[in-house]
Amino acid sequence: MATGTEDLISHLKSVLLELNAHPYPEVACPPNLPRRASVALILRIQPNYSHWPAVQSKPIYPGSPKVRRRSSLASNSSHKLSFKEIIDAFFEQDWVKHGDPELLFIKRATRVGDKWTGHVALPGGKRDPEDADDQVTAMREAMEEVGIDLSYSHAISVGNLPQRIVTTSWGKVPLMVLCPYVYLLTSSEYPAQRLQPTEVASTHWVSLRALLTPALRTHEYADVSNRLAKSELGIKKWFLQAMLSKMMFAAIFLLPSESTYCGSIAGFVPEGSAPNSSIMGKLKEVLAGPDSKSPIRQQPLLLWGLTLGVVSDFLEHIPPHNALELWTYPTFTSWDVRFTMWAMSYRFRQQKAAEMSSTDALTSTGLVEDGVNAAEMPKQDLPSPEVNQPEEPGEVGIAGLGVGRNWGKTGRAKLAARGAAVNSMLEGYYPIVRKAVATALVGRITLVSILVAYLWHKFRRS
């Protein structure tokens, strides 16, 4: 009996092999900024009811007898298994072939002064001086924040996704280099978790099918005016705060299949008195409904910003390779700023759409040349058209969305091969945002000046 996820499982296997065979290059820290951070994309396979493991599976790892047996390597115990042999052994299992791939997200605990408080994120954190490398940071943070062991006994270390420089203040100030790593848990059981109360409010397993469906695409409205205005002074700062209300970002509603909550965090159990039973309280209940007196107001889980950019880098490898086409470009809610941005970015968006459609055509035809299919070609570190020009790393702009520098000049081969595609979509967009905001500001000032002059002239004549 088919479960409908067999193709997705097959694609996932190909993606994991590809990421391991062609790792993304390391991005060096900007001058005088040795700060680095790592996040872990933790994958698992949820068994299907019709293909449940007869006996709960034991982890598959390089030293596992099951791997040695299935790889016909029992006679040579000193043989070091390749990554492909380990992946083949894992995906040979019936419960894996018909399972549902899921990705782990965390909801950050509420903390005063934390710009990402309460946001959906991936397990991770800053690199410590004791960490041997960025991957060690990802493993350590996963254990500290959610209590999941990513060592070889419990997980398969796949590889990395594109590293990026996280910036603030309209991309002017670099903050750190972010390094994502991918892991695949090998057990059919949900891993036991231990959530760190100061960091994590809850964890949620979400199917890749839910992340890929267009039906769950939405927007997040974030107030970024104060944050953007901090980098300015005087009248320019005042105008920015007055003009920029909220900004609209592409987002995904998360539908978890399994959630774990940290019951020891402050506010998990609501405190306070019983619902208001006065006349006014009863009137409010009649007008607003019986749910109005409930202290529980569950906010939807929204994936957006920096975490969405990292996850989209992964989803772009999975057919139909349309994670980016389902996005909407960030914009402001103020109608004049929004219209100005739409008009000024129209040519840019058309050009990007043409680039993406051309790469889709190249991908669909397979780029077959001399018997070599594009699916078999390396997806990273392909030769660029301008070999003498060094490639610069991708940056992250407002709310963490990727804006890689010089992508059009040095990365067209990568774009054609669908690697690091998030950066390609937004590279060059935020300079247009800055110009559009300035243009809308001039328009408002001009309109107000004309109105004042008209009223003054009319007043003098009367």
Coordinates of C-alpha atoms in Angstrom, one line a residue:
M1 CA 0.0 0.0 0.0
A2 CA 1.5 3.3 -1.1
T3 CA 1.6 6.1 1.5
G4 CA 2.2 9.0 -0.9
T5 CA 5.6 10.0 0.5
E6 CA 7.8 7.5 -1.4
D7 CA 8.9 10.1 -4.0
L8 CA 9.7 12.7 -1.3
I9 CA 11.8 10.1 0.5
S10 CA 13.7 9.3 -2.7
H11 CA 14.3 12.9 -3.3
L12 CA 15.5 13.5 0.3
K13 CA 18.0 10.7 -0.1
S14 CA 19.4 12.3 -3.3
V15 CA 19.6 15.7 -1.6
L16 CA 21.5 14.3 1.4
L17 CA 24.0 12.5 -0.9
E18 CA 24.4 15.7 -2.9
L19 CA 25.0 17.9 0.2
N20 CA 27.6 15.5 1.6
A21 CA 29.4 15.1 -1.7
H22 CA 29.6 18.9 -2.5
P23 CA 29.9 20.9 0.7
Y24 CA 29.5 24.7 0.7
P25 CA 32.7 26.6 1.2
E26 CA 33.4 28.2 4.6
V27 CA 32.8 32.0 4.9
A28 CA 35.5 33.9 6.7
C29 CA 34.7 36.4 9.4
P30 CA 34.6 40.1 8.4
P31 CA 37.6 42.1 9.6
N32 CA 37.6 42.7 13.4
L33 CA 34.5 40.6 13.8
P34 CA 35.4 37.0 14.9
R35 CA 31.8 36.1 15.9
R36 CA 30.3 33.0 14.5
A37 CA 27.2 31.0 15.2
S38 CA 25.8 27.6 14.1
V39 CA 22.4 26.1 13.7
A40 CA 21.3 22.5 13.3
L41 CA 18.6 21.3 10.8
I42 CA 17.6 18.1 12.4
L43 CA 15.6 15.7 10.2
R44 CA 13.8 12.5 11.2
I45 CA 11.5 10.0 9.5
Q46 CA 8.0 9.5 11.0
P47 CA 6.9 5.9 10.3
N48 CA 3.6 5.4 8.5
Y49 CA 0.8 3.4 10.2
S50 CA 0.8 0.8 7.4
H51 CA 4.6 0.4 7.6
W52 CA 5.3 0.6 11.3
P53 CA 8.6 -1.1 12.4
A54 CA 7.8 -4.6 13.7
V55 CA 10.5 -3.9 16.3
Q56 CA 11.5 -0.3 17.1
S57 CA 14.5 0.3 15.0
K58 CA 17.9 0.7 16.5
P59 CA 20.1 3.6 15.4
I60 CA 22.1 3.1 12.2
Y61 CA 25.6 4.5 12.5
P62 CA 29.0 3.7 11.0
G63 CA 29.8 1.0 13.6
S64 CA 26.4 -0.6 13.6
P65 CA 26.3 -4.3 12.8
K66 CA 23.2 -3.7 10.7
V67 CA 25.2 -1.4 8.4
R68 CA 28.1 -3.8 8.1
R69 CA 25.7 -6.7 7.3
R70 CA 23.6 -4.8 4.7
S71 CA 26.8 -3.4 3.1
S72 CA 28.3 -6.9 2.9
L73 CA 31.3 -5.7 4.9
A74 CA 31.1 -8.1 7.8
S75 CA 34.1 -10.0 6.5
N76 CA 36.2 -6.8 6.6
S77 CA 35.5 -5.1 9.9
S78 CA 38.3 -2.7 9.4
H79 CA 36.7 -1.2 6.3
K80 CA 35.6 2.4 6.9
L81 CA 32.0 2.8 5.6
S82 CA 31.4 5.6 3.1
F83 CA 28.6 8.1 3.6
K84 CA 26.7 6.6 0.7
E85 CA 26.9 3.1 2.2
I86 CA 25.5 4.4 5.5
I87 CA 22.7 6.4 3.7
D88 CA 21.9 3.3 1.5
A89 CA 21.6 1.1 4.6
F90 CA 19.3 3.6 6.3
F91 CA 17.0 4.2 3.4
E92 CA 16.7 0.4 2.6
Q93 CA 14.5 0.0 5.7
D94 CA 10.8 -0.4 4.8
W95 CA 9.6 2.1 7.5
V96 CA 11.9 4.7 6.0
K97 CA 10.9 4.1 2.4
H98 CA 7.2 4.8 3.3
G99 CA 7.8 7.3 6.1
D100 CA 7.3 11.1 6.4
P101 CA 10.4 13.3 6.6
E102 CA 10.1 16.0 9.4
L103 CA 12.2 18.9 10.5
L104 CA 12.6 20.2 14.1
F105 CA 11.9 23.8 15.0
I106 CA 12.1 25.6 18.4
K107 CA 10.1 28.4 19.7
R108 CA 12.3 30.7 21.6
A109 CA 11.6 31.6 25.2
T110 CA 10.4 35.1 26.0
R111 CA 13.3 37.2 27.1
V112 CA 13.5 41.0 27.7
G113 CA 15.8 42.7 25.3
D114 CA 16.1 39.7 22.9
K115 CA 15.2 40.9 19.4
W116 CA 14.3 37.3 18.5
T117 CA 12.2 36.6 21.6
G118 CA 9.4 34.2 20.9
H119 CA 10.4 33.6 17.3
V120 CA 10.5 30.2 15.6
A121 CA 14.1 29.2 15.0
L122 CA 16.5 26.2 14.6
P123 CA 18.5 24.9 17.6
G124 CA 21.8 26.7 17.7
G125 CA 23.9 29.5 19.1
K126 CA 27.2 31.3 19.2
R127 CA 30.5 29.5 18.8
D128 CA 32.5 29.2 22.0
P129 CA 36.3 29.5 22.1
E130 CA 36.4 25.8 23.2
D131 CA 34.6 24.6 20.1
A132 CA 36.9 22.9 17.6
D133 CA 34.9 24.1 14.6
D134 CA 31.5 25.4 13.6
Q135 CA 30.0 21.9 13.4
V136 CA 30.9 21.2 17.0
T137 CA 29.0 24.3 17.9
A138 CA 25.8 23.1 16.2
M139 CA 26.0 19.7 18.0
R140 CA 26.8 21.2 21.4
E141 CA 23.9 23.8 21.1
A142 CA 21.5 21.1 20.1
M143 CA 22.3 19.1 23.1
E144 CA 22.2 22.1 25.5
E145 CA 19.0 23.6 24.1
V146 CA 16.8 20.6 23.3
G147 CA 18.8 17.6 24.7
I148 CA 19.1 15.8 21.3
D149 CA 22.4 13.9 20.8
L150 CA 23.7 14.4 17.3
S151 CA 26.7 12.1 17.7
Y152 CA 27.3 9.2 15.3
S153 CA 25.5 6.8 17.6
H154 CA 22.2 8.6 17.1
A155 CA 22.4 10.7 13.9
I156 CA 24.0 10.9 10.5
S157 CA 26.0 14.1 9.9
V158 CA 25.1 15.1 6.4
G159 CA 26.9 18.4 5.6
N160 CA 26.3 22.1 5.6
L161 CA 24.2 24.7 3.8
P162 CA 25.4 28.1 2.6
Q163 CA 27.0 30.2 5.3
R164 CA 26.0 33.8 5.4
I165 CA 27.0 37.1 7.1
V166 CA 24.2 38.4 9.3
T167 CA 24.0 42.2 9.3
T168 CA 21.9 44.9 10.8
S169 CA 21.1 48.6 10.1
W170 CA 20.1 48.2 6.5
G171 CA 23.0 45.8 5.9
K172 CA 25.6 48.3 7.1
V173 CA 26.8 46.6 10.3
P174 CA 27.9 42.9 10.3
L175 CA 27.0 40.9 13.3
M176 CA 28.3 37.4 12.8
V177 CA 28.7 34.5 10.3
L178 CA 25.9 32.0 10.5
C179 CA 26.7 28.3 9.7
P180 CA 23.9 25.8 9.2
Y181 CA 24.5 22.0 9.4
V182 CA 22.2 19.1 8.5
Y183 CA 21.6 16.0 10.5
L184 CA 19.4 12.9 10.1
L185 CA 18.3 11.0 13.1
T186 CA 18.4 7.2 12.6
S187 CA 15.8 5.9 15.1
S188 CA 12.1 5.5 14.2
E189 CA 11.1 6.8 17.7
Y190 CA 10.8 10.4 18.6
P191 CA 13.9 11.4 20.5
A192 CA 13.6 12.3 24.1
Q193 CA 14.1 16.0 24.7
R194 CA 15.2 18.2 27.5
L195 CA 14.4 21.8 26.8
Q196 CA 16.5 24.6 28.4
P197 CA 13.9 26.9 30.1
T198 CA 16.0 30.1 29.5
E199 CA 16.3 29.5 25.8
V200 CA 13.4 27.3 24.5
A201 CA 9.7 27.5 25.2
S202 CA 8.7 24.6 22.9
T203 CA 9.9 22.3 20.1
H204 CA 7.8 21.3 17.0
W205 CA 8.3 18.6 14.4
V206 CA 7.0 19.7 11.0
S207 CA 6.6 17.6 7.9
L208 CA 8.6 18.6 4.8
R209 CA 5.3 18.2 2.9
A210 CA 3.8 21.0 5.0
L211 CA 6.8 23.3 4.4
L212 CA 6.6 22.7 0.6
T213 CA 2.8 23.3 0.2
P214 CA 1.7 26.7 -1.2
A215 CA -1.5 26.5 0.9
L216 CA 0.4 27.4 4.1
R217 CA 2.2 30.5 2.8
T218 CA 1.3 33.7 4.5
H219 CA 2.9 36.9 5.8
E220 CA 4.4 38.1 9.1
Y221 CA 4.0 41.8 10.0
A222 CA 7.0 43.1 11.9
D223 CA 7.6 46.6 13.4
V224 CA 11.0 47.4 12.1
S225 CA 10.8 51.2 12.2
N226 CA 12.5 51.7 15.6
R227 CA 15.2 49.2 14.7
L228 CA 16.0 50.8 11.4
A229 CA 15.9 54.3 12.8
K230 CA 18.5 53.5 15.5
S231 CA 21.3 53.8 12.9
E232 CA 20.2 57.3 11.9
L233 CA 20.4 60.7 13.7
G234 CA 18.4 63.9 13.9
I235 CA 15.5 64.7 11.6
K236 CA 16.2 61.6 9.4
K237 CA 15.6 59.3 12.4
W238 CA 12.4 61.1 13.2
F239 CA 11.1 60.8 9.7
L240 CA 12.0 57.1 9.5
Q241 CA 10.0 56.4 12.7
A242 CA 7.1 58.4 11.4
M243 CA 7.0 56.8 7.9
L244 CA 7.8 53.2 8.5
S245 CA 5.0 51.4 10.4
K246 CA 5.2 47.7 9.8
M247 CA 7.0 45.6 7.2
M248 CA 5.5 42.5 5.5
F249 CA 7.6 39.4 5.2
A250 CA 6.9 36.1 3.5
A251 CA 6.1 33.4 6.1
I252 CA 4.9 29.8 6.5
F253 CA 2.3 28.5 8.9
L254 CA 3.8 25.6 10.7
L255 CA 1.6 22.5 11.3
P256 CA 3.5 20.3 13.8
S257 CA 2.9 16.6 14.0
E258 CA 4.5 16.5 17.4
S259 CA 5.2 19.2 19.9
T260 CA 7.0 19.4 23.3
Y261 CA 6.5 22.2 25.7
C262 CA 8.8 23.5 28.5
G263 CA 6.4 23.5 31.4
S264 CA 8.9 25.3 33.8
I265 CA 9.0 28.6 31.9
A266 CA 7.4 31.6 33.4
G267 CA 3.9 32.1 32.1
F268 CA 3.3 28.5 31.0
V269 CA 0.5 28.2 33.5
P270 CA -1.4 31.5 33.5
E271 CA -1.5 33.4 36.8
G272 CA -4.1 35.8 38.1
S273 CA -7.7 35.9 39.3
A274 CA -10.7 34.2 37.9
P275 CA -12.4 35.6 34.8
N276 CA -14.4 38.8 35.5
S277 CA -17.9 38.0 36.6
S278 CA -19.1 41.5 37.0
I279 CA -21.9 43.1 34.8
M280 CA -19.3 44.5 32.5
G281 CA -17.5 41.2 32.3
K282 CA -20.8 39.4 31.4
L283 CA -21.5 42.1 28.7
K284 CA -18.1 41.6 27.2
E285 CA -18.7 37.9 27.1
V286 CA -22.0 38.4 25.3
L287 CA -20.5 40.8 22.7
A288 CA -17.1 39.0 22.2
G289 CA -18.1 35.4 22.8
P290 CA -17.4 33.0 25.6
D291 CA -13.8 32.6 24.5
S292 CA -13.1 36.2 25.3
K293 CA -12.6 35.5 29.0
S294 CA -10.0 32.7 28.4
P295 CA -6.5 33.7 29.4
I296 CA -5.0 31.5 26.7
R297 CA -4.3 33.2 23.4
Q298 CA -2.2 30.8 21.3
Q299 CA -0.2 32.6 18.6
P300 CA 0.3 30.8 15.3
L301 CA 3.7 29.3 14.7
L302 CA 5.2 31.3 11.8
L303 CA 8.5 30.5 10.0
W304 CA 10.0 33.7 8.5
G305 CA 13.1 35.9 8.3
L306 CA 16.5 34.4 8.9
T307 CA 15.2 30.9 9.7
L308 CA 13.0 30.8 6.6
G309 CA 16.0 31.8 4.5
V310 CA 18.1 28.9 5.9
V311 CA 15.3 26.4 5.6
S312 CA 14.6 27.5 2.0
D313 CA 18.2 26.9 1.1
F314 CA 17.5 23.3 2.0
L315 CA 14.0 23.1 0.4
E316 CA 15.3 24.5 -2.9
H317 CA 17.1 21.2 -3.4
I318 CA 13.9 19.2 -3.3
P319 CA 11.6 19.0 -6.4
P320 CA 9.7 20.9 -7.7
H321 CA 12.4 23.4 -6.6
N322 CA 9.9 26.2 -6.2
A323 CA 10.5 27.3 -2.6
L324 CA 11.6 30.7 -3.8
E325 CA 8.8 31.3 -6.4
L326 CA 6.3 31.0 -3.6
W327 CA 7.8 34.0 -1.8
T328 CA 6.7 37.6 -1.8
Y329 CA 9.2 40.3 -1.6
P330 CA 9.3 42.2 1.7
T331 CA 7.5 45.5 1.7
F332 CA 5.9 48.1 4.0
T333 CA 2.3 48.4 5.0
S334 CA 2.1 52.2 4.4
W335 CA 0.4 52.5 1.0
D336 CA 2.6 55.2 -0.4
V337 CA 5.9 53.5 0.6
R338 CA 4.4 50.2 -0.7
F339 CA 3.4 51.6 -4.1
T340 CA 6.8 53.4 -4.5
M341 CA 8.6 50.1 -3.7
W342 CA 6.4 48.2 -6.1
A343 CA 7.1 50.7 -8.9
M344 CA 10.8 51.0 -8.3
S345 CA 11.4 47.3 -8.0
Y346 CA 9.2 46.2 -10.9
R347 CA 12.1 45.9 -13.3
F348 CA 14.2 44.1 -10.7
R349 CA 11.5 41.6 -9.9
Q350 CA 10.8 40.9 -13.6
Q351 CA 14.6 40.3 -14.1
K352 CA 14.7 37.9 -11.2
A353 CA 11.6 36.1 -12.4
A354 CA 13.3 35.6 -15.8
E355 CA 16.5 34.3 -14.2
M356 CA 14.6 31.8 -12.1
S357 CA 12.4 30.7 -15.1
S358 CA 15.6 30.2 -17.3
T359 CA 17.2 28.1 -14.6
D360 CA 14.0 26.1 -14.3
A361 CA 14.2 25.4 -18.0
L362 CA 17.8 24.4 -17.8
T363 CA 17.0 22.1 -14.8
S364 CA 14.0 20.5 -16.5
T365 CA 16.0 19.7 -19.7
G366 CA 18.7 18.3 -17.5
L367 CA 21.5 20.4 -19.0
V368 CA 22.4 17.2 -20.9
E369 CA 25.7 17.6 -22.6
D370 CA 28.1 14.8 -23.5
G371 CA 25.9 12.4 -21.6
V372 CA 26.1 14.2 -18.2
N373 CA 22.9 15.2 -16.5
A374 CA 22.6 18.3 -14.4
A375 CA 21.3 16.3 -11.5
E376 CA 24.7 14.6 -11.4
M377 CA 26.7 17.8 -11.6
P378 CA 28.2 19.5 -8.5
K379 CA 25.8 22.0 -7.0
Q380 CA 28.4 24.2 -5.3
D381 CA 31.8 25.6 -6.3
L382 CA 31.1 25.5 -10.0
P383 CA 33.3 27.7 -12.2
S384 CA 32.0 31.2 -12.4
P385 CA 32.0 33.3 -15.6
E386 CA 34.6 35.7 -14.2
V387 CA 37.2 33.4 -12.8
N388 CA 39.5 36.3 -11.8
Q389 CA 37.0 38.0 -9.6
P390 CA 36.8 36.5 -6.1
E391 CA 33.4 35.5 -4.9
E392 CA 32.1 37.3 -1.9
P393 CA 29.9 35.6 0.7
G394 CA 26.2 36.1 1.0
E395 CA 24.9 38.6 3.5
V396 CA 21.7 38.8 5.4
G397 CA 19.6 42.0 5.4
I398 CA 16.4 43.1 7.1
A399 CA 14.9 40.3 9.3
G400 CA 17.6 37.9 8.2
L401 CA 16.7 37.4 4.6
G402 CA 19.6 36.6 2.3
V403 CA 21.1 39.2 0.0
G404 CA 24.3 37.7 -1.4
R405 CA 26.7 40.2 -2.9
N406 CA 27.9 40.0 -6.5
W407 CA 25.7 37.0 -7.2
G408 CA 24.9 38.0 -10.7
K409 CA 28.6 38.4 -11.5
T410 CA 30.2 35.3 -10.0
G411 CA 27.4 32.8 -9.2
R412 CA 25.4 32.2 -12.4
A413 CA 26.6 28.6 -12.6
K414 CA 25.5 28.0 -9.0
L415 CA 22.1 29.6 -9.7
A416 CA 21.6 27.3 -12.7
A417 CA 22.4 24.3 -10.5
R418 CA 20.0 25.6 -7.8
G419 CA 22.5 26.1 -5.1
A420 CA 22.3 28.8 -2.4
A421 CA 19.2 30.1 -4.3
V422 CA 17.8 32.2 -1.5
N423 CA 20.6 34.7 -1.8
S424 CA 20.1 35.1 -5.5
M425 CA 16.5 36.2 -5.2
L426 CA 17.0 39.1 -2.9
E427 CA 20.5 40.3 -3.9
G428 CA 20.1 43.9 -4.9
Y429 CA 16.6 44.3 -3.4
Y430 CA 17.4 46.1 -0.2
P431 CA 19.2 49.0 -1.9
I432 CA 16.0 49.5 -3.8
V433 CA 14.1 49.5 -0.5
R434 CA 16.3 52.3 0.8
K435 CA 15.8 54.4 -2.3
A436 CA 12.1 53.8 -2.3
V437 CA 11.8 54.9 1.4
A438 CA 13.8 58.1 0.6
T439 CA 11.6 58.7 -2.5
A440 CA 8.4 58.2 -0.5
L441 CA 9.8 60.6 2.1
V442 CA 10.4 63.3 -0.5
G443 CA 7.0 62.7 -1.9
R444 CA 5.3 63.2 1.5
I445 CA 7.3 66.3 2.2
T446 CA 6.5 67.7 -1.3
L447 CA 2.8 67.0 -0.9
V448 CA 2.7 68.6 2.6
S449 CA 4.6 71.6 1.3
I450 CA 2.2 72.1 -1.6
L451 CA -0.8 71.8 0.7
V452 CA 0.7 74.3 3.2
A453 CA 1.5 76.7 0.4
Y454 CA -2.0 76.4 -1.0
L455 CA -3.6 77.0 2.4
W456 CA -1.3 79.9 3.1
H457 CA -2.0 81.5 -0.2
K458 CA -5.8 81.0 0.2
F459 CA -5.6 82.4 3.7
R460 CA -3.7 85.6 2.6
R461 CA -6.2 86.2 -0.2
S462 CA -9.1 86.0 2.2

